[in-house]
Amino acid sequence: MKWLRIVALSWLVASSAAISVEESVSVLRNEEPALRSRVKFLQEFHPPPTEQVQLTLDVDYYEQYDTLKKRYLASKMSDNQTQALSDLQYLADHDDVDAVYTLAQINLFGNFSLPTNATNALHYYEKMTQLSDNSTAKYMLGFIYATGLFGKVEMDQGKALLYYQLAADQGNVKAALALAYRYSTGLSVAINTKLALYYYNFVANECFNYLKESPIGGPNIDKYNFRVYDLHGGLYGSGASDVASSVPLDFQKVVDIEEYADIGFQSASYKDQVNSVKNAYQGSYWRPRDYDKAFEIAHDCASQGIQLKVVNEVLEGHVHYYKSNSPALVQSVGQCCANLGHMYLRGEGTAKDFDKARVWLERGNKLCRSSENRVDLGLLYELQGTPEYTQKAYELYSLEAQVSPKALYHKAMLDAKTDVLLAKSQILRAAERGSIEAMYQLVQYDDREGGYPDNYLVRGYKRFVESVEPVVCDLSWAFHQLLNRNLEQALIGYAMAAEQGFENAQASAAYLLYSPVGYLEEPPRVPYDRFQSALNYYSRASRQLNMDAEVFLGDIHYHGLKKSQVGDAEDGDGYVVEPDYELAASYYESAAKKGARQARFNLGYMYEMGIGLAQDFHLAKRYYDGVYGPDMKPTIPAQLALIRLWIKTWWYGEKVSEENMEEEKGRTWDDWIQMYKRLRNERAPDPVEEPLHHWSRKYEGEDYSFEASFDISNSDMLFLAVFVTIFALVMVNRWRLLRQQGEDGPGENRNDDQNARFRIILL
Ligand SMILES: *[C@@H]1O[C@H](CO)[C@@H](O)[C@H](O)[C@H]1NC(C)=O
Ligand SMILES: *[C@@H]1O[C@H](CO)[C@@H](O)[C@H](O)[C@H]1NC(C)=O
Ligand SMILES: *[C@@H]1O[C@H](CO)[C@@H](O)[C@H](O)[C@H]1NC(C)=O
Ligand SMILES: *[C@@H]1O[C@H](CO)[C@@H](O)[C@H](O)[C@H]1NC(C)=O
C-alpha cells in the first residue's frame, strides 16, 4: 500500500509541476520594473549628475494611509504577479519550506517591490521555524518580537530573547550580536558581562574570518553606519546639535575636476583618468563600485602613460619624478600604475596576477609617492616569504607608518615576532586611527593578557564588530530604502542594527519613528507604539553617549505629550506623557555635564524661571555662559537670555543683593509674575512649589559679584537692536509667505510634500 501512496504523491507533484518556487520568484523579479513604473511612489531615485541628493522624510505616520498605499500597490500588480504570489501561497500551505521563507521575506522586506504585511510576515516566519531548523528564521522572529514591528504585531521580549538565543546557538552571527548587546546592557535580561563577552567574541571571530577571506590588504568596506539626521547637520540641525557628525568624510565622493585646471592639457587628461579610476573604484553611496570600469581606465592610462618620454626617463632612473620636466604628469601616470597594480594584486576587475601586480606596483613606486602603493608592494613582497623580501616589506611599511594606519598595522605584525611590547603600542595607535585589523588584534591581546575588566573588553569587541558592518547588518540596504522613500523598510533596516547595539542605527531608527521639532512647528503625530519605540531607541542611544538624544528625552519630559499628539489615542485633553520638569532637568543636567550646549541653555532657562528647579539667577547665568557656539562665543539665544537675565537682575537688583532675603517673603509669587509680564510681556512660568526662599540662594563658592559680571556694553545694545530688526523682518516675510499660500490655495503638486518636512541636501 505504501508504494501506491508514493506513486500517487509523485503524480500529484508532477501534475503541479507548473508551480515552483523558482518560477514564481523569477516572475516576480522580472516584472518588478513594470510594477514600479506603474506605481508613482515606487519611482526609482536617480541622483542628478552633480550627485546632489534631496532626501525627504515623512513626519507623521498614518496607519490608514499606509494601508491605502499598500492596497493601491496590490491593485497595480499584473495578473502574472498575482498568479505567482498565489502559487507561492499554495506551495506554502503545502509546507514547502522555500515558499514559506520567500513569502516571509516578501511580507517583511517588501522584496520585488511587493506590498508588505506584518501579520503575514510573523505568520510565515513562525511556520518556517516549525518546518525547519533554519537559524535565519529564528533570528528574524527574535527581531519581530523584540520590536513588535512598531505596533503592528505583538511585542514580547521573552520570546525575542528565546529566539535570539536559539539562533545564536546555531551560529547565527546577527542573532549573536543582538544577544551580546542585550546581555551587556541588561536589556530585558539581567546584565551578564561574561555571556556578553562570550557572544561578542564569537561575532568578532566571524568578522575576522571575513577579513581573512577578503583580498590581500583587507576588504573594501563602505560605511553606512551613520545617523540619518546627520545628513542635515544633526538631530537639531547644524549648529544646534551637540554630537559630532557621524557621516564619514568620504561620503562626499565627488569628482574634483577644477583642481588641475592649471597644470596643462596633457597632464590634465591623465589626472582626469586618475579621478575616473578613483570614482569607479570607490563608487559612491548611490553608485556601486565598478571594478571592471576602473580596471579598464587604469589599464589604458597606465599603458599609454609609460610610453611618454618624460615618464620613461623617470622609469629608467635618469631623473627623480619630482625633478622631471612635468612632475604632475608623471605622478598621474604613476597613480594609474599604482591602481592597476592594486587591482592585479587583489583580483578586482581582472584575474589575480601577482607577476603583473609586481611590475605595475614597482613602476608606480618609481613614478609617484603613494602610501597605498607602498603598502601593496610590501604585502606582495611579504608573500614571497624570504627574509630579504620580508625586510624589504618592513622598510616600505616603516616609510609609511606615520601616515597610513594600514602600514603601521602591518609593520606591527612583523615587529610582533621579535618585540611584542613595541608591536602592541603600534597596534594601539593603528586601531585608534581606524585600522580594523588592528582593532581586532588589540582586543585579542587584551583578552589573552588578562587583567582587564570585562566591560573594557566588551567595548573593544563592540567597536571592532561594528566596523565590519557587512557581516553583521545591512545598513546599506536601509539607506537605499531611505533614498527611495521606502521609509517603513528603511526603519526595519535601521531597527535591525539598532537591536544589535549600533548607536547610529538607534538614533536613526528613533528619528524615523519620531523626530523632534523646532519651536514653530507642530510636533509629529504618530501612534503611541511608535512613539514609545522611539523613546526606547533615543534612551538607548543616550546611554551610548549621544547627548542630543538625552536632550530630546529632556524635551519630551519637559513638554509632555498630549493625547491630541498621538495618532491612536482616544480623544481628550489629557497627557500620554505627563510633563515632569524634574525628570527633564535631570536629563538636561546629565547632558550638560557632558558638554551639551542645548542642555545648558535649557537648564539655564529652567533656573532662570524656576521651572522644576529652585529659581537661581546665578546658576542660570552660569549655564547660559556655558552655551558657546563653535567660535567659543555665546550663541545668539544665549546672549539674548543673558541680556534678559541682566534686565531682571537690574529691575530688582537691590532686593536681590540684600542679605536678609527672609523678609522678602511679604512679596507673593503673583507679584513676581506681574513683574515678568511687564518686563518681557512673555509667558509666565508655571508656578513651582518653593518659589521664594530659594530665589535668593547665594552663589556658592568664592565671592562673586553678580552684577559686575554682567558687563552690558554698547555693543550688546547694538546687538539687541539688530536682533529686533531682523526678527521683525522675518515675521513680515513669514506673514507675506503665508498670505501668498492662502491666495494660491493648496497647490496641485503639493501631494508629495504634504507629509514632508525635511529636505536633506547633500553635496
Ligand atoms: C505572463 O506570463 C505569460 C506566460 O509566462 C507570458 O506569455 C506573458 O507575456 C506574461 N504577461 C506579462 C504581462 O508579462
Ligand atoms: C528580500 O530582501 C532581503 C533584504 O534585502 C534580502 O536579504 C533577501 O535575500 C531578499 N529575499 C529574496 C527572496 O529576494
Ligand atoms: C495582512 O494580511 C491579513 C491576512 O492575509 C489581513 O487580514 C490583514 O488585513 C492584512 N493587513 C494589512 C495591513 O494589510
Ligand atoms: C534558511 O532557509 C533558506 C531557504 O531554504 C535558505 O536560503 C537559507 O540559507 C537558510 N539559512 C540557514 C542559516 O540555514
PDB file of N, CA and C in Angstrom, residues 171-206:
ATOM      1  N   GLY A 171      24.714  29.343  15.663  1.00  0.00           N
ATOM      2  CA  GLY A 171      25.805  30.012  14.959  1.00  0.00           C
ATOM      3  C   GLY A 171      25.369  31.188  14.101  1.00  0.00           C
ATOM      4  N   ASN A 172      24.182  31.752  14.356  1.00  0.00           N
ATOM      5  CA  ASN A 172      23.749  32.918  13.584  1.00  0.00           C
ATOM      6  C   ASN A 172      24.433  34.180  14.140  1.00  0.00           C
ATOM      7  N   VAL A 173      25.246  34.798  13.308  1.00  0.00           N
ATOM      8  CA  VAL A 173      26.074  35.912  13.776  1.00  0.00           C
ATOM      9  C   VAL A 173      25.230  37.110  14.188  1.00  0.00           C
ATOM     10  N   LYS A 174      24.213  37.412  13.372  1.00  0.00           N
ATOM     11  CA  LYS A 174      23.410  38.601  13.672  1.00  0.00           C
ATOM     12  C   LYS A 174      22.675  38.439  14.999  1.00  0.00           C
ATOM     13  N   ALA A 175      22.137  37.243  15.207  1.00  0.00           N
ATOM     14  CA  ALA A 175      21.445  36.992  16.468  1.00  0.00           C
ATOM     15  C   ALA A 175      22.423  37.049  17.629  1.00  0.00           C
ATOM     16  N   ALA A 176      23.625  36.522  17.410  1.00  0.00           N
ATOM     17  CA  ALA A 176      24.616  36.529  18.490  1.00  0.00           C
ATOM     18  C   ALA A 176      24.952  37.955  18.891  1.00  0.00           C
ATOM     19  N   LEU A 177      25.016  38.847  17.909  1.00  0.00           N
ATOM     20  CA  LEU A 177      25.344  40.236  18.232  1.00  0.00           C
ATOM     21  C   LEU A 177      24.199  40.895  19.003  1.00  0.00           C
ATOM     22  N   ALA A 178      22.959  40.616  18.570  1.00  0.00           N
ATOM     23  CA  ALA A 178      21.814  41.179  19.288  1.00  0.00           C
ATOM     24  C   ALA A 178      21.817  40.683  20.734  1.00  0.00           C
ATOM     25  N   LEU A 179      22.157  39.440  20.892  1.00  0.00           N
ATOM     26  CA  LEU A 179      22.178  38.846  22.223  1.00  0.00           C
ATOM     27  C   LEU A 179      23.291  39.449  23.071  1.00  0.00           C
ATOM     28  N   ALA A 180      24.449  39.620  22.445  1.00  0.00           N
ATOM     29  CA  ALA A 180      25.585  40.199  23.162  1.00  0.00           C
ATOM     30  C   ALA A 180      25.214  41.580  23.680  1.00  0.00           C
ATOM     31  N   TYR A 181      24.529  42.364  22.833  1.00  0.00           N
ATOM     32  CA  TYR A 181      24.135  43.708  23.257  1.00  0.00           C
ATOM     33  C   TYR A 181      23.144  43.636  24.421  1.00  0.00           C
ATOM     34  N   ARG A 182      22.213  42.695  24.327  1.00  0.00           N
ATOM     35  CA  ARG A 182      21.239  42.559  25.409  1.00  0.00           C
ATOM     36  C   ARG A 182      21.924  42.218  26.721  1.00  0.00           C
ATOM     37  N   TYR A 183      22.845  41.263  26.683  1.00  0.00           N
ATOM     38  CA  TYR A 183      23.492  40.863  27.927  1.00  0.00           C
ATOM     39  C   TYR A 183      24.397  41.955  28.460  1.00  0.00           C
ATOM     40  N   SER A 184      25.013  42.728  27.567  1.00  0.00           N
ATOM     41  CA  SER A 184      25.941  43.735  28.082  1.00  0.00           C
ATOM     42  C   SER A 184      25.206  44.935  28.645  1.00  0.00           C
ATOM     43  N   THR A 185      23.986  45.194  28.190  1.00  0.00           N
ATOM     44  CA  THR A 185      23.285  46.379  28.702  1.00  0.00           C
ATOM     45  C   THR A 185      22.110  46.016  29.598  1.00  0.00           C
ATOM     46  N   GLY A 186      21.836  44.727  29.756  1.00  0.00           N
ATOM     47  CA  GLY A 186      20.722  44.337  30.602  1.00  0.00           C
ATOM     48  C   GLY A 186      19.380  44.688  29.992  1.00  0.00           C
ATOM     49  N   LEU A 187      19.255  44.483  28.700  1.00  0.00           N
ATOM     50  CA  LEU A 187      18.013  44.807  28.006  1.00  0.00           C
ATOM     51  C   LEU A 187      17.044  43.632  28.166  1.00  0.00           C
ATOM     52  N   SER A 188      16.058  43.794  29.012  1.00  0.00           N
ATOM     53  CA  SER A 188      15.070  42.764  29.351  1.00  0.00           C
ATOM     54  C   SER A 188      15.726  41.423  29.688  1.00  0.00           C
ATOM     55  N   VAL A 189      16.886  41.515  30.328  1.00  0.00           N
ATOM     56  CA  VAL A 189      17.577  40.326  30.839  1.00  0.00           C
ATOM     57  C   VAL A 189      18.571  40.865  31.864  1.00  0.00           C
ATOM     58  N   ALA A 190      18.959  40.038  32.818  1.00  0.00           N
ATOM     59  CA  ALA A 190      19.923  40.540  33.796  1.00  0.00           C
ATOM     60  C   ALA A 190      21.271  40.756  33.113  1.00  0.00           C
ATOM     61  N   ILE A 191      21.944  41.829  33.497  1.00  0.00           N
ATOM     62  CA  ILE A 191      23.268  42.090  32.904  1.00  0.00           C
ATOM     63  C   ILE A 191      24.178  40.912  33.198  1.00  0.00           C
ATOM     64  N   ASN A 192      24.826  40.431  32.148  1.00  0.00           N
ATOM     65  CA  ASN A 192      25.751  39.322  32.321  1.00  0.00           C
ATOM     66  C   ASN A 192      26.942  39.563  31.392  1.00  0.00           C
ATOM     67  N   THR A 193      27.946  40.212  31.934  1.00  0.00           N
ATOM     68  CA  THR A 193      29.061  40.630  31.087  1.00  0.00           C
ATOM     69  C   THR A 193      29.843  39.435  30.552  1.00  0.00           C
ATOM     70  N   LYS A 194      29.894  38.383  31.349  1.00  0.00           N
ATOM     71  CA  LYS A 194      30.606  37.182  30.885  1.00  0.00           C
ATOM     72  C   LYS A 194      29.964  36.634  29.612  1.00  0.00           C
ATOM     73  N   LEU A 195      28.635  36.514  29.642  1.00  0.00           N
ATOM     74  CA  LEU A 195      27.937  35.997  28.457  1.00  0.00           C
ATOM     75  C   LEU A 195      28.072  36.968  27.295  1.00  0.00           C
ATOM     76  N   ALA A 196      27.955  38.257  27.610  1.00  0.00           N
ATOM     77  CA  ALA A 196      28.095  39.267  26.561  1.00  0.00           C
ATOM     78  C   ALA A 196      29.450  39.104  25.888  1.00  0.00           C
ATOM     79  N   LEU A 197      30.462  38.934  26.699  1.00  0.00           N
ATOM     80  CA  LEU A 197      31.814  38.783  26.185  1.00  0.00           C
ATOM     81  C   LEU A 197      31.908  37.538  25.310  1.00  0.00           C
ATOM     82  N   TYR A 198      31.270  36.487  25.772  1.00  0.00           N
ATOM     83  CA  TYR A 198      31.297  35.229  25.012  1.00  0.00           C
ATOM     84  C   TYR A 198      30.716  35.452  23.617  1.00  0.00           C
ATOM     85  N   TYR A 199      29.559  36.124  23.547  1.00  0.00           N
ATOM     86  CA  TYR A 199      28.922  36.305  22.239  1.00  0.00           C
ATOM     87  C   TYR A 199      29.670  37.322  21.381  1.00  0.00           C
ATOM     88  N   TYR A 200      30.158  38.393  22.014  1.00  0.00           N
ATOM     89  CA  TYR A 200      30.937  39.359  21.229  1.00  0.00           C
ATOM     90  C   TYR A 200      32.171  38.686  20.643  1.00  0.00           C
ATOM     91  N   ASN A 201      32.790  37.844  21.437  1.00  0.00           N
ATOM     92  CA  ASN A 201      33.970  37.137  20.979  1.00  0.00           C
ATOM     93  C   ASN A 201      33.635  36.266  19.772  1.00  0.00           C
ATOM     94  N   PHE A 202      32.508  35.594  19.861  1.00  0.00           N
ATOM     95  CA  PHE A 202      32.076  34.745  18.754  1.00  0.00           C
ATOM     96  C   PHE A 202      31.876  35.580  17.488  1.00  0.00           C
ATOM     97  N   VAL A 203      31.158  36.699  17.637  1.00  0.00           N
ATOM     98  CA  VAL A 203      30.901  37.544  16.466  1.00  0.00           C
ATOM     99  C   VAL A 203      32.213  38.087  15.914  1.00  0.00           C
ATOM    100  N   ALA A 204      33.107  38.491  16.828  1.00  0.00           N
ATOM    101  CA  ALA A 204      34.382  39.064  16.388  1.00  0.00           C
ATOM    102  C   ALA A 204      35.175  38.046  15.582  1.00  0.00           C
ATOM    103  N   ASN A 205      35.141  36.796  16.002  1.00  0.00           N
ATOM    104  CA  ASN A 205      35.881  35.786  15.245  1.00  0.00           C
ATOM    105  C   ASN A 205      35.301  35.608  13.849  1.00  0.00           C
ATOM    106  N   GLU A 206      33.983  35.660  13.756  1.00  0.00           N
ATOM    107  CA  GLU A 206      33.355  35.566  12.429  1.00  0.00           C
ATOM    108  C   GLU A 206      33.786  36.750  11.558  1.00  0.00           C
TER     109      GLU A 206
END
